[in-house]
Amino acid sequence: MRLPDMPLHDPFVVADAESRTYHLYTSNEPSVSGVDGVGTMVYRSRDLRDWTRPTVVFLTADQEGIWATDGAWAPEVHAWAGRYYLFTTLHDESKPLPVPPPGPWGTPLPMRNHLRGTVIAVSDSLLGPFTVLTPERPATPGQLMALDGTLHVDVSGQPWLVYAHEWLQTIDGTMEAVRLAPDLSRTDGDPVLLFKASDAPWLTEQIPAGVPHQLAPYITDGPQLHRAPDGSLLMLWSTYEKNAAGPDGTISGGYVQTCAVSGSGTVTGPWEQRRPLVRDDSGHGMLFHTFDGQLTLILHRPFENARGKLYDVGFEGAELRVLRHRTDLDGDG
């Protein structure tokens, strides 16, 4: 299989040095994997061009007593303490959350306010099977609609869970972080607000003057953290750029891959927003090194019927730059 043939939303790559094999994780697609159920599947490749048929590594139906069985969005797999940990987002629309108090734009959308969060599962193999650590609750704070949790380990060795707090609760979506216990089984302390989607100054610059846009949602999506060569900390994230307004005042826009930089090198920031790296309905990217040392960005495009897209990237100090679109690998001419 090649990338143009592979259904692929929210891609995440583990470059396994021992086997010299790239493992590309995404939500299970039964028509491709041949396995029914909500979960995670993995494609494998030696060269980023030719890929195996996917193997299913996680199914919610196999998790005894799990709090939700829908979703399985944005799977990531991280090596930690000699084992592999899968992070993926589940939800249950039949379990409403209490309506949060009014925020700066008034009360958010309570009719869509339901249980959603990231779970953490563990395996001794990149090929699973993965078993959820705490099936009775999400790893993200239970009172929040949270998604796209990722692992960050700071310079002291402290693991953090970084996640997006849904705009459905806040209207202005946020990125937040909370410390994890050494075995990743529970959080430790209160969440820390990192930034709001509206902190990106370019987000609304294309909206015509005089058009109100305060009530339009500001979306945070797909955090992934990467240490820059100068010691600063980069966060990839995605949002919807607001670039048009209809006659009724509604705002539309395209999905974009952007990033933020913490010059202090710490996850708590402060974070400075950068302009988008890739537009054209692209996003939810992550960085990995190829086996020949090239730093590579993978993301999906378009949002619907998504496929994986690859870019060579590099740093100029703390600034991440796109160097080349790898159309030779992803087939996007």
PDB file of N, CA, C and O in Angstrom, residues 141-189:
ATOM      1  N   PRO A 141      -8.745  15.395  32.837  1.00  0.00           N
ATOM      2  CA  PRO A 141      -9.704  15.726  33.898  1.00  0.00           C
ATOM      3  C   PRO A 141     -11.143  15.401  33.504  1.00  0.00           C
ATOM      4  O   PRO A 141     -11.616  15.798  32.444  1.00  0.00           O
ATOM      5  N   GLY A 142     -11.825  14.645  34.360  1.00  0.00           N
ATOM      6  CA  GLY A 142     -13.129  14.081  34.009  1.00  0.00           C
ATOM      7  C   GLY A 142     -14.226  15.083  33.788  1.00  0.00           C
ATOM      8  O   GLY A 142     -15.213  14.796  33.097  1.00  0.00           O
ATOM      9  N   GLN A 143     -14.103  16.306  34.346  1.00  0.00           N
ATOM     10  CA  GLN A 143     -15.143  17.303  34.192  1.00  0.00           C
ATOM     11  C   GLN A 143     -14.998  18.090  32.891  1.00  0.00           C
ATOM     12  O   GLN A 143     -15.847  18.915  32.564  1.00  0.00           O
ATOM     13  N   LEU A 144     -13.930  17.825  32.142  1.00  0.00           N
ATOM     14  CA  LEU A 144     -13.653  18.568  30.919  1.00  0.00           C
ATOM     15  C   LEU A 144     -13.955  17.738  29.684  1.00  0.00           C
ATOM     16  O   LEU A 144     -13.752  16.522  29.674  1.00  0.00           O
ATOM     17  N   MET A 145     -14.407  18.399  28.619  1.00  0.00           N
ATOM     18  CA  MET A 145     -14.397  17.794  27.287  1.00  0.00           C
ATOM     19  C   MET A 145     -12.993  17.997  26.745  1.00  0.00           C
ATOM     20  O   MET A 145     -12.620  19.098  26.332  1.00  0.00           O
ATOM     21  N   ALA A 146     -12.197  16.943  26.792  1.00  0.00           N
ATOM     22  CA  ALA A 146     -10.793  17.034  26.396  1.00  0.00           C
ATOM     23  C   ALA A 146     -10.504  16.009  25.307  1.00  0.00           C
ATOM     24  O   ALA A 146     -11.192  14.988  25.198  1.00  0.00           O
ATOM     25  N   LEU A 147      -9.492  16.293  24.509  1.00  0.00           N
ATOM     26  CA  LEU A 147      -9.145  15.373  23.430  1.00  0.00           C
ATOM     27  C   LEU A 147      -7.684  15.544  23.041  1.00  0.00           C
ATOM     28  O   LEU A 147      -7.004  16.487  23.463  1.00  0.00           O
ATOM     29  N   ASP A 148      -7.198  14.589  22.246  1.00  0.00           N
ATOM     30  CA  ASP A 148      -5.876  14.654  21.625  1.00  0.00           C
ATOM     31  C   ASP A 148      -4.749  14.720  22.652  1.00  0.00           C
ATOM     32  O   ASP A 148      -3.745  15.425  22.448  1.00  0.00           O
ATOM     33  N   GLY A 149      -4.873  13.985  23.745  1.00  0.00           N
ATOM     34  CA  GLY A 149      -3.815  13.964  24.746  1.00  0.00           C
ATOM     35  C   GLY A 149      -2.510  13.410  24.194  1.00  0.00           C
ATOM     36  O   GLY A 149      -2.501  12.456  23.412  1.00  0.00           O
ATOM     37  N   THR A 150      -1.403  14.025  24.619  1.00  0.00           N
ATOM     38  CA  THR A 150      -0.077  13.593  24.196  1.00  0.00           C
ATOM     39  C   THR A 150       0.854  13.579  25.388  1.00  0.00           C
ATOM     40  O   THR A 150       0.612  14.256  26.395  1.00  0.00           O
ATOM     41  N   LEU A 151       1.933  12.829  25.278  1.00  0.00           N
ATOM     42  CA  LEU A 151       2.919  12.743  26.353  1.00  0.00           C
ATOM     43  C   LEU A 151       4.055  13.719  26.105  1.00  0.00           C
ATOM     44  O   LEU A 151       4.604  13.792  25.004  1.00  0.00           O
ATOM     45  N   HIS A 152       4.417  14.463  27.160  1.00  0.00           N
ATOM     46  CA  HIS A 152       5.629  15.287  27.143  1.00  0.00           C
ATOM     47  C   HIS A 152       6.419  14.979  28.404  1.00  0.00           C
ATOM     48  O   HIS A 152       5.859  14.963  29.501  1.00  0.00           O
ATOM     49  N   VAL A 153       7.717  14.731  28.243  1.00  0.00           N
ATOM     50  CA  VAL A 153       8.601  14.502  29.379  1.00  0.00           C
ATOM     51  C   VAL A 153       9.555  15.686  29.473  1.00  0.00           C
ATOM     52  O   VAL A 153      10.289  15.979  28.517  1.00  0.00           O
ATOM     53  N   ASP A 154       9.532  16.412  30.595  1.00  0.00           N
ATOM     54  CA  ASP A 154      10.349  17.616  30.709  1.00  0.00           C
ATOM     55  C   ASP A 154      11.808  17.259  31.030  1.00  0.00           C
ATOM     56  O   ASP A 154      12.166  16.070  31.172  1.00  0.00           O
ATOM     57  N   VAL A 155      12.664  18.268  31.134  1.00  0.00           N
ATOM     58  CA  VAL A 155      14.093  18.029  31.289  1.00  0.00           C
ATOM     59  C   VAL A 155      14.435  17.363  32.620  1.00  0.00           C
ATOM     60  O   VAL A 155      15.504  16.762  32.760  1.00  0.00           O
ATOM     61  N   SER A 156      13.541  17.443  33.599  1.00  0.00           N
ATOM     62  CA  SER A 156      13.766  16.772  34.880  1.00  0.00           C
ATOM     63  C   SER A 156      13.296  15.332  34.883  1.00  0.00           C
ATOM     64  O   SER A 156      13.460  14.622  35.883  1.00  0.00           O
ATOM     65  N   GLY A 157      12.653  14.893  33.775  1.00  0.00           N
ATOM     66  CA  GLY A 157      12.120  13.541  33.698  1.00  0.00           C
ATOM     67  C   GLY A 157      10.678  13.416  34.132  1.00  0.00           C
ATOM     68  O   GLY A 157      10.146  12.302  34.188  1.00  0.00           O
ATOM     69  N   GLN A 158      10.026  14.551  34.413  1.00  0.00           N
ATOM     70  CA  GLN A 158       8.620  14.536  34.826  1.00  0.00           C
ATOM     71  C   GLN A 158       7.710  14.350  33.604  1.00  0.00           C
ATOM     72  O   GLN A 158       7.772  15.133  32.652  1.00  0.00           O
ATOM     73  N   PRO A 159       6.847  13.307  33.593  1.00  0.00           N
ATOM     74  CA  PRO A 159       5.903  13.163  32.487  1.00  0.00           C
ATOM     75  C   PRO A 159       4.693  14.083  32.661  1.00  0.00           C
ATOM     76  O   PRO A 159       4.196  14.265  33.773  1.00  0.00           O
ATOM     77  N   TRP A 160       4.243  14.657  31.548  1.00  0.00           N
ATOM     78  CA  TRP A 160       3.067  15.517  31.504  1.00  0.00           C
ATOM     79  C   TRP A 160       2.080  14.976  30.471  1.00  0.00           C
ATOM     80  O   TRP A 160       2.485  14.429  29.443  1.00  0.00           O
ATOM     81  N   LEU A 161       0.806  15.179  30.750  1.00  0.00           N
ATOM     82  CA  LEU A 161      -0.249  14.950  29.770  1.00  0.00           C
ATOM     83  C   LEU A 161      -0.683  16.314  29.245  1.00  0.00           C
ATOM     84  O   LEU A 161      -1.177  17.151  29.998  1.00  0.00           O
ATOM     85  N   VAL A 162      -0.452  16.555  27.964  1.00  0.00           N
ATOM     86  CA  VAL A 162      -0.853  17.803  27.313  1.00  0.00           C
ATOM     87  C   VAL A 162      -2.055  17.480  26.435  1.00  0.00           C
ATOM     88  O   VAL A 162      -2.050  16.483  25.700  1.00  0.00           O
ATOM     89  N   TYR A 163      -3.082  18.320  26.489  1.00  0.00           N
ATOM     90  CA  TYR A 163      -4.323  18.008  25.777  1.00  0.00           C
ATOM     91  C   TYR A 163      -5.030  19.293  25.354  1.00  0.00           C
ATOM     92  O   TYR A 163      -4.721  20.399  25.831  1.00  0.00           O
ATOM     93  N   ALA A 164      -5.974  19.140  24.442  1.00  0.00           N
ATOM     94  CA  ALA A 164      -6.825  20.240  24.005  1.00  0.00           C
ATOM     95  C   ALA A 164      -8.131  20.198  24.792  1.00  0.00           C
ATOM     96  O   ALA A 164      -8.746  19.142  24.915  1.00  0.00           O
ATOM     97  N   HIS A 165      -8.521  21.343  25.333  1.00  0.00           N
ATOM     98  CA  HIS A 165      -9.813  21.498  25.993  1.00  0.00           C
ATOM     99  C   HIS A 165     -10.788  22.027  24.945  1.00  0.00           C
ATOM    100  O   HIS A 165     -10.593  23.097  24.377  1.00  0.00           O
ATOM    101  N   GLU A 166     -11.838  21.248  24.696  1.00  0.00           N
ATOM    102  CA  GLU A 166     -12.747  21.483  23.586  1.00  0.00           C
ATOM    103  C   GLU A 166     -13.410  22.853  23.612  1.00  0.00           C
ATOM    104  O   GLU A 166     -13.918  23.299  24.643  1.00  0.00           O
ATOM    105  N   TRP A 167     -13.476  23.467  22.422  1.00  0.00           N
ATOM    106  CA  TRP A 167     -14.231  24.702  22.250  1.00  0.00           C
ATOM    107  C   TRP A 167     -15.708  24.525  22.574  1.00  0.00           C
ATOM    108  O   TRP A 167     -16.412  25.495  22.879  1.00  0.00           O
ATOM    109  N   LEU A 168     -16.192  23.276  22.524  1.00  0.00           N
ATOM    110  CA  LEU A 168     -17.598  23.023  22.855  1.00  0.00           C
ATOM    111  C   LEU A 168     -17.915  23.403  24.295  1.00  0.00           C
ATOM    112  O   LEU A 168     -19.067  23.691  24.629  1.00  0.00           O
ATOM    113  N   GLN A 169     -16.903  23.399  25.155  1.00  0.00           N
ATOM    114  CA  GLN A 169     -17.101  23.851  26.534  1.00  0.00           C
ATOM    115  C   GLN A 169     -16.678  25.289  26.743  1.00  0.00           C
ATOM    116  O   GLN A 169     -17.186  25.952  27.638  1.00  0.00           O
ATOM    117  N   THR A 170     -15.732  25.747  25.962  1.00  0.00           N
ATOM    118  CA  THR A 170     -15.096  27.031  26.268  1.00  0.00           C
ATOM    119  C   THR A 170     -15.330  28.105  25.217  1.00  0.00           C
ATOM    120  O   THR A 170     -15.061  29.275  25.461  1.00  0.00           O
ATOM    121  N   ILE A 171     -15.809  27.726  24.021  1.00  0.00           N
ATOM    122  CA  ILE A 171     -15.877  28.547  22.807  1.00  0.00           C
ATOM    123  C   ILE A 171     -14.477  28.927  22.337  1.00  0.00           C
ATOM    124  O   ILE A 171     -14.136  28.719  21.188  1.00  0.00           O
ATOM    125  N   ASP A 172     -13.650  29.473  23.229  1.00  0.00           N
ATOM    126  CA  ASP A 172     -12.252  29.726  22.918  1.00  0.00           C
ATOM    127  C   ASP A 172     -11.447  28.541  23.456  1.00  0.00           C
ATOM    128  O   ASP A 172     -11.119  28.467  24.637  1.00  0.00           O
ATOM    129  N   GLY A 173     -11.170  27.567  22.577  1.00  0.00           N
ATOM    130  CA  GLY A 173     -10.482  26.348  22.990  1.00  0.00           C
ATOM    131  C   GLY A 173      -9.117  26.635  23.569  1.00  0.00           C
ATOM    132  O   GLY A 173      -8.469  27.640  23.223  1.00  0.00           O
ATOM    133  N   THR A 174      -8.649  25.765  24.440  1.00  0.00           N
ATOM    134  CA  THR A 174      -7.370  25.974  25.110  1.00  0.00           C
ATOM    135  C   THR A 174      -6.472  24.754  24.951  1.00  0.00           C
ATOM    136  O   THR A 174      -6.931  23.650  24.654  1.00  0.00           O
ATOM    137  N   MET A 175      -5.188  24.979  25.184  1.00  0.00           N
ATOM    138  CA  MET A 175      -4.232  23.901  25.412  1.00  0.00           C
ATOM    139  C   MET A 175      -3.893  23.918  26.896  1.00  0.00           C
ATOM    140  O   MET A 175      -3.628  24.990  27.466  1.00  0.00           O
ATOM    141  N   GLU A 176      -3.899  22.732  27.500  1.00  0.00           N
ATOM    142  CA  GLU A 176      -3.647  22.609  28.931  1.00  0.00           C
ATOM    143  C   GLU A 176      -2.699  21.441  29.175  1.00  0.00           C
ATOM    144  O   GLU A 176      -2.494  20.592  28.301  1.00  0.00           O
ATOM    145  N   ALA A 177      -2.121  21.392  30.361  1.00  0.00           N
ATOM    146  CA  ALA A 177      -1.192  20.321  30.724  1.00  0.00           C
ATOM    147  C   ALA A 177      -1.375  19.974  32.184  1.00  0.00           C
ATOM    148  O   ALA A 177      -1.703  20.839  33.006  1.00  0.00           O
ATOM    149  N   VAL A 178      -1.155  18.717  32.508  1.00  0.00           N
ATOM    150  CA  VAL A 178      -1.230  18.259  33.889  1.00  0.00           C
ATOM    151  C   VAL A 178      -0.137  17.205  34.094  1.00  0.00           C
ATOM    152  O   VAL A 178       0.149  16.410  33.192  1.00  0.00           O
ATOM    153  N   ARG A 179       0.491  17.223  35.255  1.00  0.00           N
ATOM    154  CA  ARG A 179       1.530  16.240  35.552  1.00  0.00           C
ATOM    155  C   ARG A 179       0.934  14.840  35.667  1.00  0.00           C
ATOM    156  O   ARG A 179      -0.204  14.679  36.104  1.00  0.00           O
ATOM    157  N   LEU A 180       1.743  13.848  35.294  1.00  0.00           N
ATOM    158  CA  LEU A 180       1.352  12.454  35.415  1.00  0.00           C
ATOM    159  C   LEU A 180       2.219  11.762  36.460  1.00  0.00           C
ATOM    160  O   LEU A 180       3.389  12.128  36.666  1.00  0.00           O
ATOM    161  N   ALA A 181       1.645  10.750  37.106  1.00  0.00           N
ATOM    162  CA  ALA A 181       2.419   9.896  37.999  1.00  0.00           C
ATOM    163  C   ALA A 181       3.471   9.141  37.184  1.00  0.00           C
ATOM    164  O   ALA A 181       3.322   8.973  35.969  1.00  0.00           O
ATOM    165  N   PRO A 182       4.546   8.657  37.835  1.00  0.00           N
ATOM    166  CA  PRO A 182       5.616   7.977  37.093  1.00  0.00           C
ATOM    167  C   PRO A 182       5.147   6.794  36.260  1.00  0.00           C
ATOM    168  O   PRO A 182       5.742   6.507  35.214  1.00  0.00           O
ATOM    169  N   ASP A 183       4.085   6.107  36.689  1.00  0.00           N
ATOM    170  CA  ASP A 183       3.598   4.968  35.902  1.00  0.00           C
ATOM    171  C   ASP A 183       2.482   5.369  34.936  1.00  0.00           C
ATOM    172  O   ASP A 183       1.868   4.501  34.301  1.00  0.00           O
ATOM    173  N   LEU A 184       2.202   6.670  34.815  1.00  0.00           N
ATOM    174  CA  LEU A 184       1.201   7.251  33.895  1.00  0.00           C
ATOM    175  C   LEU A 184      -0.236   6.841  34.229  1.00  0.00           C
ATOM    176  O   LEU A 184      -1.152   7.110  33.447  1.00  0.00           O
ATOM    177  N   SER A 185      -0.454   6.256  35.383  1.00  0.00           N
ATOM    178  CA  SER A 185      -1.785   5.739  35.716  1.00  0.00           C
ATOM    179  C   SER A 185      -2.725   6.805  36.257  1.00  0.00           C
ATOM    180  O   SER A 185      -3.934   6.587  36.315  1.00  0.00           O
ATOM    181  N   ARG A 186      -2.208   7.954  36.669  1.00  0.00           N
ATOM    182  CA  ARG A 186      -3.045   9.009  37.232  1.00  0.00           C
ATOM    183  C   ARG A 186      -2.354  10.349  37.074  1.00  0.00           C
ATOM    184  O   ARG A 186      -1.142  10.429  36.861  1.00  0.00           O
ATOM    185  N   THR A 187      -3.152  11.403  37.167  1.00  0.00           N
ATOM    186  CA  THR A 187      -2.595  12.749  37.130  1.00  0.00           C
ATOM    187  C   THR A 187      -2.168  13.160  38.536  1.00  0.00           C
ATOM    188  O   THR A 187      -2.594  12.582  39.534  1.00  0.00           O
ATOM    189  N   ASP A 188      -1.345  14.192  38.594  1.00  0.00           N
ATOM    190  CA  ASP A 188      -0.775  14.646  39.858  1.00  0.00           C
ATOM    191  C   ASP A 188      -0.825  16.172  39.892  1.00  0.00           C
ATOM    192  O   ASP A 188      -0.024  16.836  39.232  1.00  0.00           O
ATOM    193  N   GLY A 189      -1.792  16.744  40.603  1.00  0.00           N
ATOM    194  CA  GLY A 189      -1.932  18.194  40.677  1.00  0.00           C
ATOM    195  C   GLY A 189      -3.004  18.713  39.743  1.00  0.00           C
ATOM    196  O   GLY A 189      -3.723  17.948  39.082  1.00  0.00           O
TER     197      GLY A 189
END
